[in-house]
XYZ file of C-alpha atoms in Angstrom:
495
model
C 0.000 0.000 0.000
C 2.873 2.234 1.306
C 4.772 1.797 -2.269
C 1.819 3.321 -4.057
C 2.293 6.525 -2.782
C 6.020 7.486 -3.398
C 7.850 6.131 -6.476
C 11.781 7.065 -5.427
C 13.097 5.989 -8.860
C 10.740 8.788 -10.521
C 11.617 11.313 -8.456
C 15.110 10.518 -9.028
C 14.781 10.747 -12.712
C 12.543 14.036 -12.893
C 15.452 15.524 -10.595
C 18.435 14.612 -13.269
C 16.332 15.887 -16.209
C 16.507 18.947 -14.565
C 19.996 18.694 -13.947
C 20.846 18.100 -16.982
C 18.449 19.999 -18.541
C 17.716 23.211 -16.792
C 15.477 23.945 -19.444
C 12.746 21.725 -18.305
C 12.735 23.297 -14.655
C 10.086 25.774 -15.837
C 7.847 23.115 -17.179
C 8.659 21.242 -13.798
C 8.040 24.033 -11.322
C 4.729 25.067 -13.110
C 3.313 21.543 -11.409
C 5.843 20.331 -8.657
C 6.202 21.950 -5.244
C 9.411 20.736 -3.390
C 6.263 19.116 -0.638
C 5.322 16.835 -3.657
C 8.937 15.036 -3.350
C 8.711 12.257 -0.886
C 12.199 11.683 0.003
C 12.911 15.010 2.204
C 16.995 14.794 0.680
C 14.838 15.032 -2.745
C 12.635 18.000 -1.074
C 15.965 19.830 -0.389
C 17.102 19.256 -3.907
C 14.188 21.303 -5.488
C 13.764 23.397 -3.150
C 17.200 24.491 -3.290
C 16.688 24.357 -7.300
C 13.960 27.169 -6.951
C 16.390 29.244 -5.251
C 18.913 29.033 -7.572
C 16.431 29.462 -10.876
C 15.193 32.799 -8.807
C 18.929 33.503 -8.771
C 19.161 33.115 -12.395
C 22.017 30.593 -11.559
C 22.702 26.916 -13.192
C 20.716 24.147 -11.652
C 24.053 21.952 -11.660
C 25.553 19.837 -8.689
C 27.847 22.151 -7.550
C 25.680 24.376 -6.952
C 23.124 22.538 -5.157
C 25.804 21.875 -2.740
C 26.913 25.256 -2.246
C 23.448 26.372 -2.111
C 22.589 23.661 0.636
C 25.438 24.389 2.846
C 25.650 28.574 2.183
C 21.984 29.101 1.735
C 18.965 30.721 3.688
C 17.416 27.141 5.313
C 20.229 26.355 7.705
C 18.844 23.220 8.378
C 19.413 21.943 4.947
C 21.889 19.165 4.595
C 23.231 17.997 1.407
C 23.751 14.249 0.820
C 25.780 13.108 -1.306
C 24.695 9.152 -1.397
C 20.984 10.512 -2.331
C 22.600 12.847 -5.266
C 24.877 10.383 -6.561
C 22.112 8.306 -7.029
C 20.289 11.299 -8.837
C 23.094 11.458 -10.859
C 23.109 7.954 -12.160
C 19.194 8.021 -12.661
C 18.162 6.712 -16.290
C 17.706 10.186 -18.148
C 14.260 10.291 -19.063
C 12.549 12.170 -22.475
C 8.861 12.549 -21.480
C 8.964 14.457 -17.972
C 5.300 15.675 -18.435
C 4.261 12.088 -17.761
C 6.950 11.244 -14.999
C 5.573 14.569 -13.419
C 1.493 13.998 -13.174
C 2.990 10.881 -11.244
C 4.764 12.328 -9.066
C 1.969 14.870 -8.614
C -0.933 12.094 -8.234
C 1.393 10.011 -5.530
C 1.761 13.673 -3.544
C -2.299 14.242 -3.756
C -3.051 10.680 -2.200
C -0.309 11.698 0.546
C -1.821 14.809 0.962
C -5.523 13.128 1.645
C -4.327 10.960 3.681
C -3.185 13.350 6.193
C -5.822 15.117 5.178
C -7.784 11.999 6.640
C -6.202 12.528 10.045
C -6.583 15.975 10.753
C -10.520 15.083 9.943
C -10.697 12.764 12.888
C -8.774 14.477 15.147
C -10.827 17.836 14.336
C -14.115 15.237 14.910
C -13.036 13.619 17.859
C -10.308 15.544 19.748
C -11.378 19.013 18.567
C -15.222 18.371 19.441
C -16.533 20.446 16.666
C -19.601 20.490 14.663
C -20.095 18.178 11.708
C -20.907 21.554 9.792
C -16.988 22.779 10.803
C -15.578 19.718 9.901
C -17.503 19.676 7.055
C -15.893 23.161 6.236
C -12.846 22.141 6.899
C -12.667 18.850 4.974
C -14.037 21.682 1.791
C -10.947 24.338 2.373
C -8.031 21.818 2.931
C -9.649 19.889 -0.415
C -9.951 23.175 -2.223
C -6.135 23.727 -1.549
C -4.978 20.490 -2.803
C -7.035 20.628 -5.645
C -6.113 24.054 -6.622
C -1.991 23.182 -5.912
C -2.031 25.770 -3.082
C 0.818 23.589 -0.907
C 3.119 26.780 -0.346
C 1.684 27.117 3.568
C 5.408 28.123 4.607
C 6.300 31.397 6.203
C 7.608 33.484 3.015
C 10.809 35.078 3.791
C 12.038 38.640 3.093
C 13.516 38.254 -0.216
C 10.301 36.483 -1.132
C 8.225 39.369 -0.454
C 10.239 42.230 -1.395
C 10.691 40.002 -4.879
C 7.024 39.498 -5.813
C 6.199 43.565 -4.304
C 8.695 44.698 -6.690
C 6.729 42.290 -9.622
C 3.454 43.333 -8.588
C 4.779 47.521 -8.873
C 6.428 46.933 -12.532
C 3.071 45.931 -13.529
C 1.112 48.681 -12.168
C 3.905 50.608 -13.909
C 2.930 48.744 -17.187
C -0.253 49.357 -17.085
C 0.567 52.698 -17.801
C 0.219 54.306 -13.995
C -3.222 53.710 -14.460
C -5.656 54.073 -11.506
C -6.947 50.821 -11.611
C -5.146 48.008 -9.760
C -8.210 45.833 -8.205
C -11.656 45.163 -10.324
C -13.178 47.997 -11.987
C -16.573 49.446 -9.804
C -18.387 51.084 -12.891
C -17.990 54.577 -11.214
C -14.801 56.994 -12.220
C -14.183 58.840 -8.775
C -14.620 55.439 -6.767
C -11.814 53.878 -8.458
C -9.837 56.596 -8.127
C -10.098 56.771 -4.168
C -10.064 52.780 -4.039
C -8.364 51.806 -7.057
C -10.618 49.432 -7.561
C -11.263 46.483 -5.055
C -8.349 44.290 -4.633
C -8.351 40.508 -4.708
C -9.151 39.256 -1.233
C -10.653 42.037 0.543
C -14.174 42.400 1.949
C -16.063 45.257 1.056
C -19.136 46.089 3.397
C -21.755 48.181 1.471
C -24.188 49.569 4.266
C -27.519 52.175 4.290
C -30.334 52.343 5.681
C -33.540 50.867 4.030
C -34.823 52.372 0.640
C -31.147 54.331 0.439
C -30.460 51.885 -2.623
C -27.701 49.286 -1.649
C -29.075 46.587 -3.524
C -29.371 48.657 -6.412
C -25.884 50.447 -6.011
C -24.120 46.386 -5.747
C -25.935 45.477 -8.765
C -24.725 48.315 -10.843
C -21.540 47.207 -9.905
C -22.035 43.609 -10.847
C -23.474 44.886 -14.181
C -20.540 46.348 -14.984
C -18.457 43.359 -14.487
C -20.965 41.276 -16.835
C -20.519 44.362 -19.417
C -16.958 43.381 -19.310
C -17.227 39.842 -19.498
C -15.975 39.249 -16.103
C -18.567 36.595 -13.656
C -20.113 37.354 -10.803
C -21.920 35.426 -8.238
C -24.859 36.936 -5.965
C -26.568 35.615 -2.979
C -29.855 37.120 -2.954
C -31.124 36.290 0.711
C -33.798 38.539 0.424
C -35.401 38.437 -2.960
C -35.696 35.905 -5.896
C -33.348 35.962 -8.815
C -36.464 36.951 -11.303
C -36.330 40.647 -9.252
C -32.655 41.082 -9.296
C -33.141 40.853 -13.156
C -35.689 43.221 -13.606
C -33.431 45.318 -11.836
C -30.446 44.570 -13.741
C -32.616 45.460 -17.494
C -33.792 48.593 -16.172
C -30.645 49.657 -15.327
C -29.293 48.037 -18.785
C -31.536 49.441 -21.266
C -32.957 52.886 -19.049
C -35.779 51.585 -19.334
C -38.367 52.642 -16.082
C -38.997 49.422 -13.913
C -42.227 49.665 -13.763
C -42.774 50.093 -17.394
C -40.869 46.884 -17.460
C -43.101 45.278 -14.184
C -45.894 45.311 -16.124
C -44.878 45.396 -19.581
C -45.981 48.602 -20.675
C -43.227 49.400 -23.257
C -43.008 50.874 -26.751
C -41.510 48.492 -29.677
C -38.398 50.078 -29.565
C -38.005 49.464 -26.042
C -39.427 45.610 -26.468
C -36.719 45.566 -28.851
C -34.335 46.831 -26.352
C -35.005 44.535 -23.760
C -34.856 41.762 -25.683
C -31.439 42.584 -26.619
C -30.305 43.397 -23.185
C -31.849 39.906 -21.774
C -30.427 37.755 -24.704
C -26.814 39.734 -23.276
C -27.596 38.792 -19.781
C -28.775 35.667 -20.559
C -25.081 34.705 -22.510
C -23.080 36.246 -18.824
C -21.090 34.074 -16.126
C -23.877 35.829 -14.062
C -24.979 32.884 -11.333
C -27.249 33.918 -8.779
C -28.110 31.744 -5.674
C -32.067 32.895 -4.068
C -32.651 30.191 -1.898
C -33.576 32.976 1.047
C -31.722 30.509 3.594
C -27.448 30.055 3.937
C -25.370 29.884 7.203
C -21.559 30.880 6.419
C -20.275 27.532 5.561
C -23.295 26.366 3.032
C -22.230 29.903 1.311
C -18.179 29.105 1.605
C -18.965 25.107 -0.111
C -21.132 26.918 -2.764
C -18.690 29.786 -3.654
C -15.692 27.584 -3.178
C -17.206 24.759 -5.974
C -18.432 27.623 -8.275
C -14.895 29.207 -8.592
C -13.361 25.839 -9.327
C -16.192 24.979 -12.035
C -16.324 29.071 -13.640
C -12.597 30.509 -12.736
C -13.901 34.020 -14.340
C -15.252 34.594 -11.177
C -14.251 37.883 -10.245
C -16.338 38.918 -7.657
C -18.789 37.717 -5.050
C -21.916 39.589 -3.767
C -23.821 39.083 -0.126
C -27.122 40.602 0.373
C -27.779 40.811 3.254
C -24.959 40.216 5.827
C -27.579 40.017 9.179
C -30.114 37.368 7.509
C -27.383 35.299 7.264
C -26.810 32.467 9.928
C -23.608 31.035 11.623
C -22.999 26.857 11.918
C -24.195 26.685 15.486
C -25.734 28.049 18.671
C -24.178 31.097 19.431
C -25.011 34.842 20.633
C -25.886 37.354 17.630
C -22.603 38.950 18.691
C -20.740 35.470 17.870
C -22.334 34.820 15.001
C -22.181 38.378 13.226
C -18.343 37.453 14.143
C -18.109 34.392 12.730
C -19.930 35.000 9.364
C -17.907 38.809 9.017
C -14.543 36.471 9.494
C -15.877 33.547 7.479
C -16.319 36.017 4.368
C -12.760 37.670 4.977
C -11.065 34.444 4.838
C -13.223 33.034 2.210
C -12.631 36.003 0.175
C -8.295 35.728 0.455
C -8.641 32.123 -0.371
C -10.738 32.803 -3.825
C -8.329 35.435 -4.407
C -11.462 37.585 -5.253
C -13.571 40.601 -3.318
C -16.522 39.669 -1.487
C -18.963 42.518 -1.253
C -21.431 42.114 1.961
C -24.316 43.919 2.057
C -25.384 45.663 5.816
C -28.254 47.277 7.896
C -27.255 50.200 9.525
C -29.011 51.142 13.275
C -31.776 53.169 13.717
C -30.211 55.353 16.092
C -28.759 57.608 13.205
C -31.896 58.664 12.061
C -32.364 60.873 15.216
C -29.067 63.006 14.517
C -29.514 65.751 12.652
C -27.155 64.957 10.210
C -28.552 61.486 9.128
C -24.820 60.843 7.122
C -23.845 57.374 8.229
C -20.796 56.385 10.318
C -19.131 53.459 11.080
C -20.814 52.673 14.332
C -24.163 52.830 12.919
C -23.359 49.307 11.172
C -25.177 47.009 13.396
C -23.358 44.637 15.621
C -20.496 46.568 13.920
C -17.221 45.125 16.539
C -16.319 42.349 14.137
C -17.809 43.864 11.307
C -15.636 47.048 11.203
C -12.142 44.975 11.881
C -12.778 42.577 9.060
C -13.748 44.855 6.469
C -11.103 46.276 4.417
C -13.172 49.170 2.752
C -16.790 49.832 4.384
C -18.908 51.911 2.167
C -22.208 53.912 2.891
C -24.969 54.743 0.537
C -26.328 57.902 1.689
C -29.389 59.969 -0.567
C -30.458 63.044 1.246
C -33.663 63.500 -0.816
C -34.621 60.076 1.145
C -35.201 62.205 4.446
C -36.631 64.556 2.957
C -38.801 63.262 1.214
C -40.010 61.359 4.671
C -40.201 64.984 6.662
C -42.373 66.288 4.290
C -44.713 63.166 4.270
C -44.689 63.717 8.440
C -45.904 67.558 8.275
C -48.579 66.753 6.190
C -49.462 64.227 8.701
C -49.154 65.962 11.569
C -51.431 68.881 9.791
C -53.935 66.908 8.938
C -54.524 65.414 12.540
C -54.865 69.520 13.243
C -56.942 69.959 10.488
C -55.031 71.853 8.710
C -53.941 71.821 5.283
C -49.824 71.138 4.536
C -48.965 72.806 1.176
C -45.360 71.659 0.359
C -42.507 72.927 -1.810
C -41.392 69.635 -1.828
C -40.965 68.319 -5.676
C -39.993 64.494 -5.948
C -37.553 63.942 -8.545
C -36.330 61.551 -10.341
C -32.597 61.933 -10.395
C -31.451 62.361 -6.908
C -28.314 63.233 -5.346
C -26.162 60.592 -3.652
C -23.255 59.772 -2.028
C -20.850 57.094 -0.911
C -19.127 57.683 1.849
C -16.016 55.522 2.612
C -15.997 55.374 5.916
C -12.817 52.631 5.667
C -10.492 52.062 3.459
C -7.432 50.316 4.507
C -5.216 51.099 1.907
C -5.999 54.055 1.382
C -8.086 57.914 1.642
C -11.320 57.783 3.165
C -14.206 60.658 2.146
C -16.725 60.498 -0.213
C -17.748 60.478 -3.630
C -20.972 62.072 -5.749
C -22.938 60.245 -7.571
C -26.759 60.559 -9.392
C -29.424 58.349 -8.986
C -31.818 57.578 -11.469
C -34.875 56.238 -9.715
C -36.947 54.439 -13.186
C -33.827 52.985 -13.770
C -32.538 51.883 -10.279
C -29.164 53.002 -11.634
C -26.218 55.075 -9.896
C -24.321 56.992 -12.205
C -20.986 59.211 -12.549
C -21.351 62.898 -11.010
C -17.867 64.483 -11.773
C -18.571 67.921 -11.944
C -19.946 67.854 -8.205
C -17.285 64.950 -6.970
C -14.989 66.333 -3.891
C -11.715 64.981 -4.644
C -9.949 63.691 -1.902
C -6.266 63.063 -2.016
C -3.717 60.972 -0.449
C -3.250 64.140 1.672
C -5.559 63.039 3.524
C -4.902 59.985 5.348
C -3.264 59.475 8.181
C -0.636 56.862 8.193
C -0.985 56.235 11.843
C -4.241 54.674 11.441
C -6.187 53.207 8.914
C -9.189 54.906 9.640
C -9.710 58.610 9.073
C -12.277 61.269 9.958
C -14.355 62.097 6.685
C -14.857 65.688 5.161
C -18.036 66.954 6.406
C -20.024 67.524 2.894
C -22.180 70.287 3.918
C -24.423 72.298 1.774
C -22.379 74.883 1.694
C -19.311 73.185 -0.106
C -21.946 72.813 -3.379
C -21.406 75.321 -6.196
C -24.854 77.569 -5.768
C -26.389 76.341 -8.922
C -25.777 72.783 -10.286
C -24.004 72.275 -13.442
C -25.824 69.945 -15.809
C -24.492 66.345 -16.321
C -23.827 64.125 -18.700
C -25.643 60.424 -17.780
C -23.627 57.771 -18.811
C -25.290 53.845 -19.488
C -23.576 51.433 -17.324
């Protein structure tokens, strides 16, 4: 049994073809870790072959050795019977094959410890079936997906793929844009975009429009081709698309509700649907998900559709936690859940939030971050929190309460209120941990349930303005008076 899961003689012989070869170490390296070597002597031999190929220096005996005994891992020894015997190996001309062999002994290893940890996380650990079950899902996700390098990366390492990561901003031609693209010109330029792995909380208070802000976003992804996945816990796929073709073809949604539309726009919609309809656009309505049912289903629909790019929550507090816990516990455990789940996709995970009631009694009704309920956890996992704030909301709602409160007087209310139907919003980034927080202007087009670009009225906010000391920074109070006295009219760009 023991014999099918190393094969010495083939590691041997993958290990001279690269000696005598370096050529083939590329081809090598793209599938072969130095953990999928059995024999730790052969584990030292590649791993001390990746440091050399970083070095750009021959992959040759002599070098090994030197490497071995001069080199960063101390603890290395190099041994000689065990590369003599690499050395006289029978050279070998297909390594691809010789390699998936190597690689399909290491995955059986790798499950079989794999098998171990499972009981003692069942038995010793005393968790949950739904934890194991989570963990069994993670630890398989990383040997599917080759991710063995668990090691502590050393300085070099990092400075080495920072340095990589800054020539290609730099080729990109200093461009704004490092993470995926939001739609919406002055959010990417005080975000840059949001970056593989973080978690992005998107909070307002009902009928603000944070559903409909996250699926402009995610439209714009599909307009690019990119996939997104959605987990509607609060209403069915069928109304996240009637959204999503409002805000595609500007048509009003209740024109499309109830099918009251020209031929041109029946033509429109058509088109718009066939284009949605053709998207890696998967949405998941089943009303009902703790934390781990959500981790198995995102972590299964990135390995079937890699062009995944982004993931989107809505709503954070429906959601439920594996087990019996306080509301505190499990708000903790489902904020961390996402955070982690969202490093090991290598994707961002937008969450959805309610915000408290209590900020409706201030007078300025602008959200902050401890009006994100059960916001402890919350607020330390996020990397950028975001607010959707639309004054016209409140105002619209004070105006609705006089004429109340005059009728119970008998009196008639005449208001100078006029509804309209492109309001004035902002999002307020109340964290951003790489960067500036403020705010940002946009429009909103109520028909259309669609945010759009406000650049003549955007507040630019600079890198001035953080402080390095912490990560979070007071944000510019946008009062009235900082708006030009009459507004400038704007273009309205279709997302």
């Amino acid at each position: 049994m023991e014999e099918q899961l190393y094969n010495l003689n083939i590691e041997r012989a993958v290990l001279n073809s690269i000696i005598f070869d370096a050529a083939t170490f590329d081809d090598v390296a793209d599938v072969l870790t130095h953990k999928d070597f059995y024999l730790p002597a052969h584990q030292a031999f590649f791993k001390a072959m990746e440091s050399l190929h970083a070095k750009e220096l021959p992959l040759d005996e002599l070098f090994i050795k030197k490497e071995l005994h001069g080199g960063e891992d101390k603890n290395s020894a190099f041994d000689e019977n065990a590369m003599l015997e690499v050395l006289s190996a029978n050279p070998i001309s297909n390594t691809t094959a010789y390699v998936r062999e190597l690689k399909d002994k290491a995955m059986k290893r790798h499950l079989i410890a794999l098998s171990t940890e499972i009981k003692k996380a069942s038995i010793e650990e005393d968790l949950s079936g739904s934890e194991v079950a989570d963990i069994v899902e993670s630890k398989l996700f990383e040997i599917t997906q080759d991710n063995a390098q668990l090691d502590f990366r050393d300085g070099k390492d990092v400075a080495t793929g920072t340095l990589n990561y800054i020539n290609e901003m730099k080729s990109r031609g200093n461009s704004v844009l490092v993470g995926v693209d939001t739609g919406f010109t002055d959010l990417n330029k005080k975000t840059t975009g949001f970056g593989a792995g973080d978690l992005v909380i998107l909070a307002a208070r009902p009928a603000m429009g944070k559903t409909a802000f996250a699926l402009n976003i995610m439209l714009n992804l599909l307009n690019q081709g990119k996939g997104v996945a959605f987990f509607s816990l609060e209403m069915p796929a069928e109304q996240l698309m009637l959204r999503l073709l409002a805000a595609k073809t500007s048509i009003p949604l209740q024109k499309i509700r109830v099918g009251d539309m020209s031929d041109d726009q029946w033509s429109d919609l058509h088109n718009a649907n066939e284009f949605l309809s053709n998207q890696p656009m998967f949405v998941d309505d089943q009303g009902s998900v703790n934390i781990n049912q959500l981790k198995s289903k995102l972590r299964k629909l990135k390995a079937k559709h890699p062009q995944i790019e982004m993931a989107i929550v809505d709503y954070l507090q429906i959601m439920s936690s594996s087990g019996v816990k306080s509301r505190t516990e499990e708000i903790s455990e489902i904020s961390r859940g996402l955070k982690m789940l969202a490093r090991e996709l290598k994707m961002p995970i937008i969450a959805l939030s309610q915000l408290n009631r209590g900020l409706e009694a201030r007078n300025d009704k602008r959200p902050m971050l401890s009006d994100i309920r059960e916001s402890g956890a919350i607020e330390q996992d996020a990397d950028i929190i975001l607010f959707v704030y639309r004054d016209d909301v409140y105002r619209f709602k004070e105006e609705k309460e006089k004429e109340k409160a005059a009728a119970k007087e008998g009196k008639e209310y005449v208001s100078d209120w006029v509804e309209k139907d492109e309001e004035d919003a902002e999002i307020i980034i109340g964290k951003q941990r790489n960067g500036p927080t403020g705010f940002v202007k946009l429009k909103f087009q109520k028909k259309f349930t669609k945010f759009v670009d406000d650049h003549d009225l955007g507040i630019e906010i600079t890198y001035e303005n953080v402080d390095t000391k912490s990560a979070d920074i007071s944000i510019p109070d946008p009062q009235p008076q900082q708006q030009p006295p009459s507004e400038p009219s704007v273009s309205m760009p279709t997302i």
